[in-house]
Coordinates of C-alpha atoms in Angstrom, one line a residue:
M1 CA 227.4 181.5 101.0
S2 CA 226.7 185.1 101.8
E3 CA 226.3 188.3 99.7
F4 CA 228.2 191.5 100.4
V5 CA 228.1 194.8 98.6
V6 CA 231.7 196.1 98.5
L7 CA 234.2 198.2 96.8
G8 CA 236.8 196.4 94.6
D9 CA 239.4 197.2 97.3
E10 CA 237.1 195.7 100.0
A11 CA 236.5 192.6 97.9
V12 CA 240.2 192.0 98.0
A13 CA 240.3 192.5 101.8
L14 CA 237.4 190.1 102.3
G15 CA 238.9 187.6 99.9
A16 CA 242.1 187.7 102.0
I17 CA 240.2 187.2 105.3
H18 CA 238.2 184.3 103.9
G19 CA 241.3 182.9 102.3
G20 CA 243.1 182.4 105.6
V21 CA 245.4 185.4 105.7
S22 CA 247.3 185.8 109.0
S23 CA 249.2 189.2 108.5
C24 CA 248.3 192.3 106.5
Y25 CA 250.7 195.1 105.8
G26 CA 250.6 198.2 103.6
Y27 CA 251.3 201.9 103.1
P28 CA 248.4 204.2 102.2
G29 CA 248.2 205.3 98.6
T30 CA 245.2 206.0 96.4
P31 CA 243.6 203.9 95.0
S32 CA 244.7 201.0 97.2
T33 CA 244.1 202.6 100.7
E34 CA 240.7 201.1 101.3
I35 CA 242.0 197.5 101.3
M36 CA 244.0 198.1 104.5
E37 CA 241.4 200.3 106.1
Y38 CA 238.9 197.4 105.7
L39 CA 241.4 194.9 107.1
L40 CA 242.3 197.2 110.0
D41 CA 238.7 197.7 111.0
Y42 CA 238.0 194.0 110.7
S43 CA 241.0 193.1 112.8
K44 CA 240.1 195.6 115.5
E45 CA 236.5 194.3 115.6
K46 CA 237.2 190.6 115.4
G47 CA 240.7 190.4 117.0
G48 CA 242.5 189.3 113.9
P49 CA 244.1 188.8 111.5
F50 CA 247.1 191.0 112.3
A51 CA 246.9 194.3 110.3
S52 CA 249.2 197.3 110.4
W53 CA 250.4 200.2 108.4
S54 CA 254.1 200.2 107.7
S55 CA 256.7 202.9 107.3
N56 CA 256.7 202.4 103.6
E57 CA 256.0 199.8 100.9
K58 CA 259.4 198.1 101.2
T59 CA 259.2 197.5 104.9
A60 CA 255.6 196.3 104.4
L61 CA 256.7 193.7 101.9
E62 CA 259.7 192.6 104.0
E63 CA 257.4 192.2 107.0
A64 CA 255.0 190.0 104.9
L65 CA 258.0 187.9 103.8
G66 CA 258.7 187.3 107.5
T67 CA 255.1 186.0 107.9
S68 CA 255.5 183.7 104.9
F69 CA 258.8 182.4 106.3
A70 CA 256.8 181.3 109.3
G71 CA 254.5 179.4 107.0
K72 CA 251.5 181.7 107.4
R73 CA 249.6 183.7 104.7
A74 CA 250.3 187.4 104.2
I75 CA 249.0 190.2 102.0
V76 CA 250.7 193.5 101.2
T77 CA 248.9 196.5 99.7
M78 CA 250.2 199.5 97.8
K79 CA 249.6 201.7 94.8
H80 CA 251.7 201.3 91.7
V81 CA 254.4 203.8 92.5
G82 CA 254.8 202.0 95.8
L83 CA 256.0 198.9 94.0
N84 CA 259.0 201.0 92.9
V85 CA 259.8 201.6 96.6
A86 CA 259.4 197.9 97.3
A87 CA 261.1 196.7 94.2
D88 CA 264.3 195.5 95.9
A89 CA 262.3 193.2 98.3
F90 CA 260.0 192.2 95.5
M91 CA 262.6 191.1 93.1
N92 CA 264.6 189.2 95.7
G93 CA 261.4 187.8 97.3
A94 CA 260.7 186.0 93.9
L95 CA 263.8 183.9 94.5
L96 CA 262.8 182.7 98.0
D97 CA 261.0 179.4 98.7
I98 CA 257.6 180.9 99.6
R99 CA 255.7 178.5 101.9
G100 CA 253.0 180.6 103.4
G101 CA 251.0 182.2 100.5
L102 CA 252.2 185.8 99.8
V103 CA 249.9 188.1 97.8
I104 CA 251.1 191.6 96.7
V105 CA 248.2 193.8 95.7
V106 CA 249.1 196.7 93.6
A107 CA 246.5 199.3 92.5
D108 CA 247.5 201.1 89.2
D109 CA 246.1 204.5 88.4
P110 CA 245.6 204.9 84.6
G111 CA 244.6 208.5 84.1
M112 CA 246.7 209.7 87.0
H113 CA 243.7 210.7 89.2
S114 CA 246.0 211.0 92.2
S115 CA 249.4 209.9 91.0
Q116 CA 252.6 211.2 89.5
N117 CA 252.8 208.6 86.7
E118 CA 250.9 205.9 84.8
Q119 CA 253.1 202.8 85.1
D120 CA 251.8 199.3 84.5
T121 CA 252.5 196.7 87.1
R122 CA 252.3 193.8 84.6
Y123 CA 255.9 194.7 83.6
Y124 CA 257.1 194.0 87.2
A125 CA 255.5 190.6 87.1
D126 CA 257.3 189.8 83.9
F127 CA 260.6 191.3 85.3
A128 CA 260.4 189.1 88.4
R129 CA 259.0 186.1 86.5
V130 CA 256.1 185.6 88.8
P131 CA 252.4 185.2 88.0
L132 CA 250.0 188.1 88.0
L133 CA 246.2 188.0 88.3
E134 CA 244.0 190.8 87.0
P135 CA 240.3 190.9 88.0
V136 CA 237.6 192.6 85.8
N137 CA 235.0 193.0 88.6
Q138 CA 234.5 192.8 92.4
Q139 CA 233.6 189.1 92.3
Q140 CA 236.8 188.3 90.5
A141 CA 238.7 190.5 92.9
Y142 CA 237.4 188.4 95.8
D143 CA 237.9 185.0 94.0
M144 CA 241.3 185.9 92.6
T145 CA 242.6 187.0 96.0
R146 CA 241.8 183.6 97.4
E147 CA 243.2 181.8 94.4
A148 CA 246.4 183.9 94.6
F149 CA 247.2 182.5 98.1
D150 CA 246.7 178.9 96.8
L151 CA 248.8 179.6 93.7
S152 CA 251.5 181.2 95.7
E153 CA 251.9 178.1 97.9
K154 CA 251.6 175.8 94.8
M155 CA 254.3 177.7 92.8
G156 CA 256.4 178.8 95.7
V157 CA 256.5 182.5 94.7
P158 CA 254.8 185.7 95.6
I159 CA 251.7 186.5 93.4
L160 CA 250.9 190.0 92.1
L161 CA 247.2 191.0 92.0
R162 CA 246.7 194.1 89.8
L163 CA 243.8 196.4 90.3
V164 CA 243.0 199.7 88.6
T165 CA 241.3 202.8 90.0
R166 CA 237.9 202.2 88.3
L167 CA 237.6 198.8 90.0
S168 CA 239.1 199.7 93.3
H169 CA 236.6 202.5 93.9
S170 CA 233.4 201.0 92.4
R171 CA 230.9 199.0 94.4
A172 CA 229.0 195.8 93.5
A173 CA 227.6 192.7 95.2
I174 CA 229.7 189.6 95.6
Q175 CA 229.0 186.0 96.7
S176 CA 231.4 184.8 99.3
S177 CA 232.8 181.2 99.7
P178 CA 233.4 179.2 102.9
I179 CA 236.1 180.7 105.2
R180 CA 239.4 178.9 105.1
E181 CA 241.3 178.4 108.4
E182 CA 244.7 180.1 108.8
N183 CA 247.9 178.1 108.2
A184 CA 249.5 176.6 111.2
L185 CA 252.9 178.0 112.3
N186 CA 255.4 176.1 110.2
K187 CA 258.8 177.8 109.7
A188 CA 260.6 177.1 106.4
D189 CA 262.7 173.9 107.0
N190 CA 265.5 174.7 104.6
K191 CA 267.1 178.0 105.5
Q192 CA 269.4 177.8 102.4
D193 CA 266.3 178.7 100.4
W194 CA 265.8 181.9 102.4
M195 CA 269.4 183.2 102.4
L196 CA 270.3 184.8 99.1
L197 CA 274.0 184.4 99.3
P198 CA 275.4 184.2 95.7
A199 CA 275.6 180.4 95.6
N200 CA 272.0 180.1 97.0
A201 CA 270.7 182.9 94.8
R202 CA 272.1 181.2 91.6
R203 CA 270.4 178.0 92.6
R204 CA 267.1 179.7 93.5
W205 CA 267.2 181.6 90.1
D206 CA 267.6 178.4 88.3
S207 CA 264.7 177.0 90.2
L208 CA 262.5 180.0 89.4
L209 CA 263.4 179.6 85.7
G210 CA 262.5 175.9 85.9
R211 CA 259.1 176.7 87.2
Q212 CA 258.2 179.1 84.3
K213 CA 256.7 176.2 82.3
D214 CA 254.4 175.4 85.2
M215 CA 253.3 179.0 85.4
I216 CA 252.6 179.1 81.6
A217 CA 250.7 175.8 81.9
Y218 CA 248.6 177.3 84.7
S219 CA 247.8 180.3 82.6
E220 CA 246.9 178.2 79.5
N221 CA 244.5 176.1 81.5
S222 CA 243.0 178.9 83.6
S223 CA 239.2 179.3 83.0
V224 CA 239.8 183.1 83.4
N225 CA 241.8 183.1 80.2
A226 CA 238.8 182.1 78.1
L227 CA 239.0 181.8 74.3
V228 CA 235.7 181.9 72.5
M229 CA 236.0 181.1 68.8
N230 CA 233.6 182.2 66.1
E231 CA 234.4 179.9 63.2
A232 CA 232.3 181.9 60.8
N233 CA 234.2 185.2 61.3
R234 CA 237.8 185.0 60.1
E235 CA 238.3 188.8 59.7
R236 CA 238.9 190.1 63.2
G237 CA 239.7 188.7 66.6
V238 CA 239.7 190.6 69.9
I239 CA 242.0 190.2 72.9
T240 CA 241.0 192.0 76.1
T241 CA 242.7 192.4 79.5
G242 CA 241.5 193.9 82.8
L243 CA 238.6 196.3 82.4
G244 CA 239.0 196.2 78.6
Y245 CA 236.8 193.1 78.9
N246 CA 233.9 195.2 80.3
Y247 CA 234.2 197.9 77.6
Y248 CA 234.3 195.3 74.8
M249 CA 231.2 193.6 76.2
E250 CA 229.4 196.9 76.4
N251 CA 230.0 197.4 72.6
R252 CA 229.7 193.8 71.4
G253 CA 225.9 194.0 70.8
E254 CA 226.5 196.5 68.1
L255 CA 228.9 194.3 66.1
T256 CA 227.2 192.7 63.2
D257 CA 229.4 189.5 63.3
N258 CA 230.9 188.8 66.7
P259 CA 234.7 188.3 66.5
S260 CA 236.5 185.5 68.2
H261 CA 237.5 186.7 71.7
L262 CA 240.3 185.9 74.1
H263 CA 240.3 187.5 77.6
I264 CA 243.6 187.4 79.6
G265 CA 243.3 187.8 83.3
V266 CA 246.1 185.5 84.4
Y267 CA 249.8 186.1 83.4
P268 CA 252.2 184.9 82.0
V269 CA 250.1 185.3 78.8
P270 CA 248.6 182.1 77.4
E271 CA 250.8 181.8 74.2
E272 CA 249.0 178.8 72.7
K273 CA 245.6 180.4 72.9
I274 CA 247.0 183.6 71.4
R275 CA 248.5 181.6 68.5
K276 CA 245.3 179.7 67.9
L277 CA 243.3 183.0 67.7
A278 CA 245.9 184.7 65.5
A279 CA 245.9 181.7 63.1
H280 CA 242.1 182.1 62.7
V281 CA 241.9 185.8 61.8
K282 CA 243.4 188.6 59.6
E283 CA 243.4 191.3 62.3
L284 CA 243.8 191.2 66.1
V285 CA 242.4 194.1 68.2
I286 CA 244.0 194.5 71.6
L287 CA 242.1 196.3 74.3
E288 CA 244.2 196.6 77.5
E289 CA 244.4 199.3 80.2
G290 CA 247.9 200.6 81.0
Y291 CA 250.8 200.1 78.7
P292 CA 250.6 198.1 75.4
Y293 CA 252.1 195.2 77.3
V294 CA 250.2 192.3 75.5
E295 CA 250.4 194.1 72.2
R296 CA 254.2 194.4 72.3
L297 CA 254.6 190.9 73.6
I298 CA 252.6 189.1 70.9
A299 CA 254.1 191.2 68.1
G300 CA 257.1 188.9 68.4
L301 CA 255.1 185.7 68.6
L302 CA 252.9 186.1 65.6
P303 CA 253.3 186.3 61.8
R304 CA 254.3 189.6 60.4
D305 CA 251.4 189.8 57.9
L306 CA 248.9 189.7 60.8
K307 CA 247.4 193.2 61.4
I308 CA 247.5 194.2 65.1
T309 CA 245.4 197.1 66.2
G310 CA 245.8 198.7 69.6
K311 CA 247.7 201.4 71.5
M312 CA 250.9 201.2 69.4
Q313 CA 248.9 202.6 66.4
N314 CA 247.2 205.1 68.7
I315 CA 243.8 203.7 67.7
V316 CA 243.2 202.6 71.3
P317 CA 244.3 205.6 73.6
L318 CA 247.9 205.3 74.8
Q319 CA 247.2 207.3 77.9
G320 CA 244.5 207.5 80.5
E321 CA 241.6 205.1 81.2
L322 CA 239.8 203.1 78.6
T323 CA 236.1 203.7 78.3
P324 CA 233.2 202.1 76.4
D325 CA 233.4 205.0 74.0
N326 CA 237.1 205.4 73.3
V327 CA 237.5 201.7 72.3
R328 CA 234.8 201.8 69.6
P329 CA 237.1 203.0 66.7
A330 CA 239.3 199.9 67.2
L331 CA 236.2 197.7 66.9
G332 CA 235.1 199.4 63.7
L333 CA 232.2 201.1 65.4
P334 CA 231.3 204.7 64.8
V335 CA 232.4 207.3 67.4
R336 CA 229.7 208.0 69.8
D337 CA 229.1 211.6 71.0
S338 CA 229.3 211.2 74.7
S339 CA 229.9 214.9 75.5
V340 CA 227.7 216.2 78.3
V341 CA 225.6 219.2 77.4
S342 CA 225.2 221.7 80.2
S343 CA 223.3 224.9 80.2
M344 CA 225.4 226.1 83.1
D345 CA 228.7 227.8 82.6
L346 CA 230.6 226.3 85.6
P347 CA 233.6 228.1 87.0
G348 CA 237.0 226.2 87.0
R349 CA 238.0 224.6 90.3
P350 CA 241.7 224.0 90.4
P351 CA 243.0 221.9 93.3
Q352 CA 244.1 223.9 96.4
L353 CA 244.9 223.5 100.1
C354 CA 241.8 223.3 102.3
A355 CA 240.7 226.6 104.0
G356 CA 242.5 226.8 107.3
C357 CA 245.2 224.2 106.4
P358 CA 248.3 224.6 108.5
H359 CA 250.5 224.1 105.4
D360 CA 249.1 227.3 104.0
D361 CA 250.4 229.2 107.0
T362 CA 253.9 227.6 106.7
Y363 CA 254.1 228.3 103.0
R364 CA 253.2 231.9 103.5
V365 CA 256.1 232.2 105.9
I366 CA 258.4 230.7 103.4
K367 CA 257.1 232.8 100.5
E368 CA 257.6 236.1 102.5
V369 CA 261.1 235.2 103.6
Q370 CA 261.9 234.2 100.0
A371 CA 260.9 237.6 98.8
E372 CA 263.6 239.1 101.0
L373 CA 266.3 237.0 99.4
E374 CA 268.2 237.5 96.2
E375 CA 268.3 233.8 95.6
S376 CA 266.5 230.8 97.0
T377 CA 265.3 227.3 96.1
V378 CA 262.4 225.2 97.6
T379 CA 261.9 221.5 96.9
S380 CA 258.8 219.7 97.9
D381 CA 257.6 216.1 98.3
I382 CA 254.5 214.1 97.5
G383 CA 251.5 214.9 99.7
C384 CA 248.8 217.5 100.1
Y385 CA 251.4 220.1 100.8
A386 CA 252.5 219.7 97.2
L387 CA 249.4 221.8 96.4
G388 CA 251.6 224.7 97.6
A389 CA 253.1 224.7 94.1
L390 CA 249.9 226.1 92.7
P391 CA 248.7 229.7 92.8
P392 CA 248.4 231.7 94.9
L393 CA 251.3 230.2 96.8
S394 CA 253.5 228.9 94.0
V395 CA 256.4 228.1 96.4
P396 CA 257.9 224.7 95.6
E397 CA 260.0 224.2 92.4
T398 CA 260.5 220.4 92.4
I399 CA 258.1 217.6 93.2
I400 CA 259.6 214.2 92.2
C401 CA 258.6 211.2 94.4
M402 CA 258.3 210.2 98.1
G403 CA 261.3 211.3 100.0
A404 CA 263.0 213.3 97.2
S405 CA 262.5 216.8 98.5
I406 CA 265.4 216.5 101.0
T407 CA 267.8 214.7 98.6
A408 CA 267.0 217.0 95.7
A409 CA 267.7 220.0 98.1
K410 CA 271.0 218.4 99.1
G411 CA 272.0 218.1 95.4
S412 CA 270.9 221.6 94.6
S413 CA 272.8 223.0 97.6
E414 CA 275.9 221.1 96.7
T415 CA 275.9 222.5 93.2
G416 CA 276.1 226.0 94.7
L417 CA 272.5 227.2 95.0
K418 CA 271.9 229.4 98.0
N419 CA 269.2 229.4 100.7
V420 CA 267.9 225.9 99.8
M421 CA 264.8 224.7 101.6
A422 CA 263.1 221.3 101.5
V423 CA 259.5 220.9 102.4
I424 CA 258.3 217.4 103.5
G425 CA 255.3 216.0 105.4
D426 CA 255.6 214.1 108.7
S427 CA 254.4 210.8 107.2
T428 CA 256.6 211.1 104.1
F429 CA 259.6 212.0 106.3
L430 CA 259.1 208.7 108.2
H431 CA 258.4 206.9 104.8
S432 CA 261.7 207.7 103.1
G433 CA 262.8 211.2 104.1
M434 CA 264.9 210.1 107.0
T435 CA 267.6 208.6 104.8
G436 CA 267.9 211.9 103.0
L437 CA 268.4 213.7 106.3
V438 CA 271.1 211.1 107.2
D439 CA 272.9 212.0 103.9
C440 CA 272.6 215.7 104.6
V441 CA 274.0 215.3 108.1
S442 CA 276.8 213.0 106.9
S443 CA 277.9 215.6 104.3
G444 CA 277.2 218.7 106.5
T445 CA 275.1 220.1 103.6
D446 CA 273.9 223.7 103.9
V447 CA 270.1 223.0 103.7
T448 CA 267.0 224.0 105.7
I449 CA 264.5 221.2 106.0
I450 CA 260.9 222.1 106.9
I451 CA 258.8 219.2 108.1
V452 CA 255.1 220.2 107.9
D453 CA 253.6 218.0 110.6
N454 CA 249.8 217.9 110.5
E455 CA 249.8 214.8 112.7
T456 CA 248.3 212.5 110.0
T457 CA 248.7 211.0 106.5
A458 CA 246.3 213.5 105.1
M459 CA 246.4 213.0 101.4
T460 CA 245.0 209.5 101.5
G461 CA 242.3 210.2 104.0
G462 CA 243.8 210.7 107.4
Q463 CA 245.5 207.5 108.4
T464 CA 247.6 207.5 111.6
T465 CA 251.3 208.2 111.0
I466 CA 253.7 205.3 111.8
L467 CA 255.0 207.3 114.9
P468 CA 253.1 209.9 116.8
S469 CA 253.9 213.6 116.1
S470 CA 255.2 214.0 119.7
R471 CA 258.2 211.8 118.9
L472 CA 259.2 213.4 115.6
E473 CA 261.6 215.9 117.2
Q474 CA 263.3 213.1 119.1
V475 CA 263.8 211.1 115.9
V476 CA 265.2 214.1 114.0
T477 CA 267.5 215.0 117.0
G478 CA 268.8 211.5 117.1
I479 CA 269.8 211.7 113.5
M480 CA 271.2 215.2 113.8
G481 CA 273.3 214.3 116.8
D482 CA 272.0 217.3 118.9
G483 CA 269.0 219.5 119.0
E484 CA 270.7 222.9 118.4
H485 CA 269.2 223.3 115.0
V486 CA 266.0 221.3 115.4
I487 CA 263.3 223.8 116.1
T488 CA 259.6 223.0 116.5
I489 CA 257.2 225.9 115.7
P490 CA 253.4 226.2 115.6
A491 CA 252.1 226.3 112.1
H492 CA 249.6 229.1 112.8
R493 CA 249.1 232.6 111.5
K494 CA 249.2 234.1 114.9
S495 CA 252.9 233.0 115.1
H496 CA 253.6 234.2 111.6
E497 CA 256.2 236.9 112.4
E498 CA 258.0 234.8 115.0
N499 CA 258.2 231.9 112.5
K500 CA 259.7 234.2 109.8
V501 CA 262.4 235.2 112.3
I502 CA 263.2 231.6 113.0
L503 CA 263.4 230.7 109.2
R504 CA 265.7 233.7 108.5
K505 CA 268.0 232.5 111.3
E506 CA 268.2 228.9 110.1
L507 CA 268.8 229.9 106.5
A508 CA 271.7 232.0 107.7
Y509 CA 273.2 229.0 109.5
K510 CA 275.7 227.1 107.3
G511 CA 274.8 223.5 107.8
V512 CA 271.7 221.2 108.3
S513 CA 268.8 222.6 110.2
V514 CA 265.3 221.2 110.6
I515 CA 262.2 223.2 111.4
I516 CA 259.1 221.1 112.4
A517 CA 256.0 223.1 111.8
V518 CA 253.2 221.5 113.8
R519 CA 249.4 221.9 113.7
E520 CA 246.8 219.2 113.3
C521 CA 245.2 218.7 109.8
I522 CA 242.0 220.8 109.7
E523 CA 240.0 217.8 108.3
T524 CA 241.1 215.3 110.9
A525 CA 240.4 217.8 113.6
R526 CA 237.0 218.4 112.2
K527 CA 236.3 214.6 112.1
A528 CA 237.5 214.1 115.6
K529 CA 235.3 216.9 116.9
K530 CA 232.3 215.5 115.1
K531 CA 233.0 212.0 116.5
G532 CA 233.3 213.3 120.0
S533 CA 230.1 215.3 119.8

């Protein structure tokens, strides 16, 4: 047994390696990115397991299913919104006869530190009817990753592992367990269980429903779902999930009479343990990070006269992260003044593009050309270029989700808006922007698409894009059918006037045009220079 000091993300990666994983796939997205970065570095240094970024979360999950089909273990990593992209493969994957353990790690971001929403992955597990494991610290992140592979092979389904930002990005020591060998190559022997034709899918759905009792029994018997009863206190019981456990434990010492406590880290929820606790107390306090998932679920299981205190009553905050302080009112403890007193009047620091960013030069071209027009619309995508929506640039008018800039521009143009421009990054274009371009080409939509190509996936730390920048024009030309309106320009202020001329010309063209504005990200260029010196 060895000790490692690791991030929560790294604990998952190490758990996968020590758990016999053979293939690792993912798409960068904070707060999950460090899992794949650890796996990629390890694979490069040790010669395995296979690790690779994918075009998007859906392709990553489908590639992992291929590994599982071959009988080997696979892990897929993504942030919570990425599971929306992968949802088709995920929901169908739950019906397959998983032989090689398949673990899907999803990092939720309560508080939206770097995300466009606050969704809770536990609902996806319930939707697909597969188990979900939720660690409370780095040691559990390591242990649960290993356990998830075993559980996947035992139950024959993919297993979700849910992290949150606070765990993904905090560091602690863990104890490792002996390394397990990888599975031998052993392709699934019954191909009917891997082909979701209607007759097979109905049979597989029936099989999945039949295994629910096994999943519930696993959850009821899991040592993670620990119920600690205090027979002397029948007033209040506490249920915690995820990091709510840590925040409860930090406050417990101030409670005069410890309540009975159930922690849930393995789903489906352990219904019998919940009923036992509920029958013992007059009030249940629910501390869970994310949506009021457990709170809503148990409201239908328990007597109506039982008081349930949690997010639905807005006593536990409905949005953002839980903290040791903001759960105190639910526990009957006085509010603690945790405000930081500072003698310094610090200036506000709104997010903005880096000094010298190539996107800044491209947006200034767009902004000045816009000023010449009576009417124009600019849609944007998710990435650091979305910061162009803030002052002083204030150019984009829509930011929805990965790949939506081109399709939103298409819809805007087809309603009659004039001079419609879509801004999208190179990595995002390869993630899910290409299909939008196909739609535009198919319809002959009057739209000007500007791909801001900084030669990296910058927002998540500078990962390599799935195809090199040098091939982007070929890809676009292939979709367009010819290269007449595919123009590559330097994203640099010394080409400012020439770039304005090109943008005016393409806006005047009635049809699809694509301008690829290329210059390396200032941060990756700086890191490369430092590395070379």
